Amino acid sequence: MFTGIVEEIGKIKSIKNGVKSSILSIQGDRIFEDIHLGDSIAVNGVCLTVISFNNKIFTADVMNETLRRSSLGNLKVGSYVNLERAMSANGRFGGHIVSGHIDGVGTIIKIEKDDNAIWYTIKSEDKLMKYIVEKGSIAIDGISLTVAKVDKCNFSVSIIPHTVNETILSHKSVGDNVNLENDIIGKYVEKLINFGDKSNKLESNITMEFLMENGY
């Protein structure tokens, strides 16, 4: 599990492409203070497993499903990436629950300054937009952010300079793709409400009234 608090910006050193998969070699610094074979590291929000490491470079396999669901297939040698190690048991929970399992990709359609903040507006598919709510949480390239505005086909986040400077958002432009992971709580609630069908007549006891009464 991750929190969406990016630890550092890494750099792609090499990419070995297979028929439908890839092996990424990624250079970092801070994350090597405590790294082991088999560790999980979020790379632009995608949970990858360390298969080898040496001289502050680690490698990770990226399977076909991951390339299909995320923007990792767009990376090139020299690309910058957000890096976060899995949360330690005694660590602070500074962001929100981030699994590292990407739901899909969004596209930046607007970037505008607002005094000391920067607004990013991102367009995405309906299947992702339905989970995005104003003042809710979302992980963008592995960064835990709060949704400031939501329209039918896009949403916006307002970001402080520290977050921009400490992540790859400073390298993003209009038209770039970003990895999106919706707040996992909304997906579980939807599953509980819709579980079962007419054939087995299973019904959930959770109703919209129940959720509203309990603060959801």
mmCIF file with all atom_site columns, N, CA and C in Angstrom, residues 49 51 88 127 130 181 196 214:
data_model
loop_
_atom_site.group_PDB
_atom_site.id
_atom_site.type_symbol
_atom_site.label_atom_id
_atom_site.label_alt_id
_atom_site.label_comp_id
_atom_site.label_asym_id
_atom_site.label_entity_id
_atom_site.label_seq_id
_atom_site.pdbx_PDB_ins_code
_atom_site.Cartn_x
_atom_site.Cartn_y
_atom_site.Cartn_z
_atom_site.occupancy
_atom_site.B_iso_or_equiv
_atom_site.pdbx_formal_charge
_atom_site.auth_seq_id
_atom_site.auth_comp_id
_atom_site.auth_asym_id
_atom_site.auth_atom_id
_atom_site.pdbx_PDB_model_num
ATOM 1  N N  . THR A 1 49  ? 7.526   -4.327 -8.973  1.00 0.00 ? 49  THR A N  1
ATOM 2  C CA . THR A 1 49  ? 8.346   -5.128 -8.070  1.00 0.00 ? 49  THR A CA 1
ATOM 3  C C  . THR A 1 49  ? 9.813   -5.041 -8.460  1.00 0.00 ? 49  THR A C  1
ATOM 4  N N  . ILE A 1 51  ? 13.222  -6.306 -9.170  1.00 0.00 ? 51  ILE A N  1
ATOM 5  C CA . ILE A 1 51  ? 13.793  -7.624 -9.507  1.00 0.00 ? 51  ILE A CA 1
ATOM 6  C C  . ILE A 1 51  ? 15.320  -7.613 -9.427  1.00 0.00 ? 51  ILE A C  1
ATOM 7  N N  . SER A 1 88  ? 5.667   1.992  5.212   1.00 0.00 ? 88  SER A N  1
ATOM 8  C CA . SER A 1 88  ? 6.136   1.163  6.322   1.00 0.00 ? 88  SER A CA 1
ATOM 9  C C  . SER A 1 88  ? 5.093   1.173  7.434   1.00 0.00 ? 88  SER A C  1
ATOM 10 N N  . LYS A 1 127 ? -15.977 5.864  -17.188 1.00 0.00 ? 127 LYS A N  1
ATOM 11 C CA . LYS A 1 127 ? -15.806 4.785  -16.210 1.00 0.00 ? 127 LYS A CA 1
ATOM 12 C C  . LYS A 1 127 ? -14.904 5.196  -15.049 1.00 0.00 ? 127 LYS A C  1
ATOM 13 N N  . LYS A 1 130 ? -16.952 8.629  -12.947 1.00 0.00 ? 130 LYS A N  1
ATOM 14 C CA . LYS A 1 130 ? -18.061 8.360  -12.022 1.00 0.00 ? 130 LYS A CA 1
ATOM 15 C C  . LYS A 1 130 ? -17.608 8.207  -10.573 1.00 0.00 ? 130 LYS A C  1
ATOM 16 N N  . GLU A 1 181 ? -5.624  6.742  -10.464 1.00 0.00 ? 181 GLU A N  1
ATOM 17 C CA . GLU A 1 181 ? -6.187  5.715  -9.589  1.00 0.00 ? 181 GLU A CA 1
ATOM 18 C C  . GLU A 1 181 ? -7.268  6.351  -8.741  1.00 0.00 ? 181 GLU A C  1
ATOM 19 N N  . GLY A 1 196 ? -24.751 -9.005 -6.754  1.00 0.00 ? 196 GLY A N  1
ATOM 20 C CA . GLY A 1 196 ? -25.910 -9.856 -6.990  1.00 0.00 ? 196 GLY A CA 1
ATOM 21 C C  . GLY A 1 196 ? -26.675 -9.402 -8.209  1.00 0.00 ? 196 GLY A C  1
ATOM 22 N N  . ASN A 1 214 ? -24.861 8.095  7.121   1.00 0.00 ? 214 ASN A N  1
ATOM 23 C CA . ASN A 1 214 ? -23.580 7.791  7.774   1.00 0.00 ? 214 ASN A CA 1
ATOM 24 C C  . ASN A 1 214 ? -22.420 8.585  7.182   1.00 0.00 ? 214 ASN A C  1
#
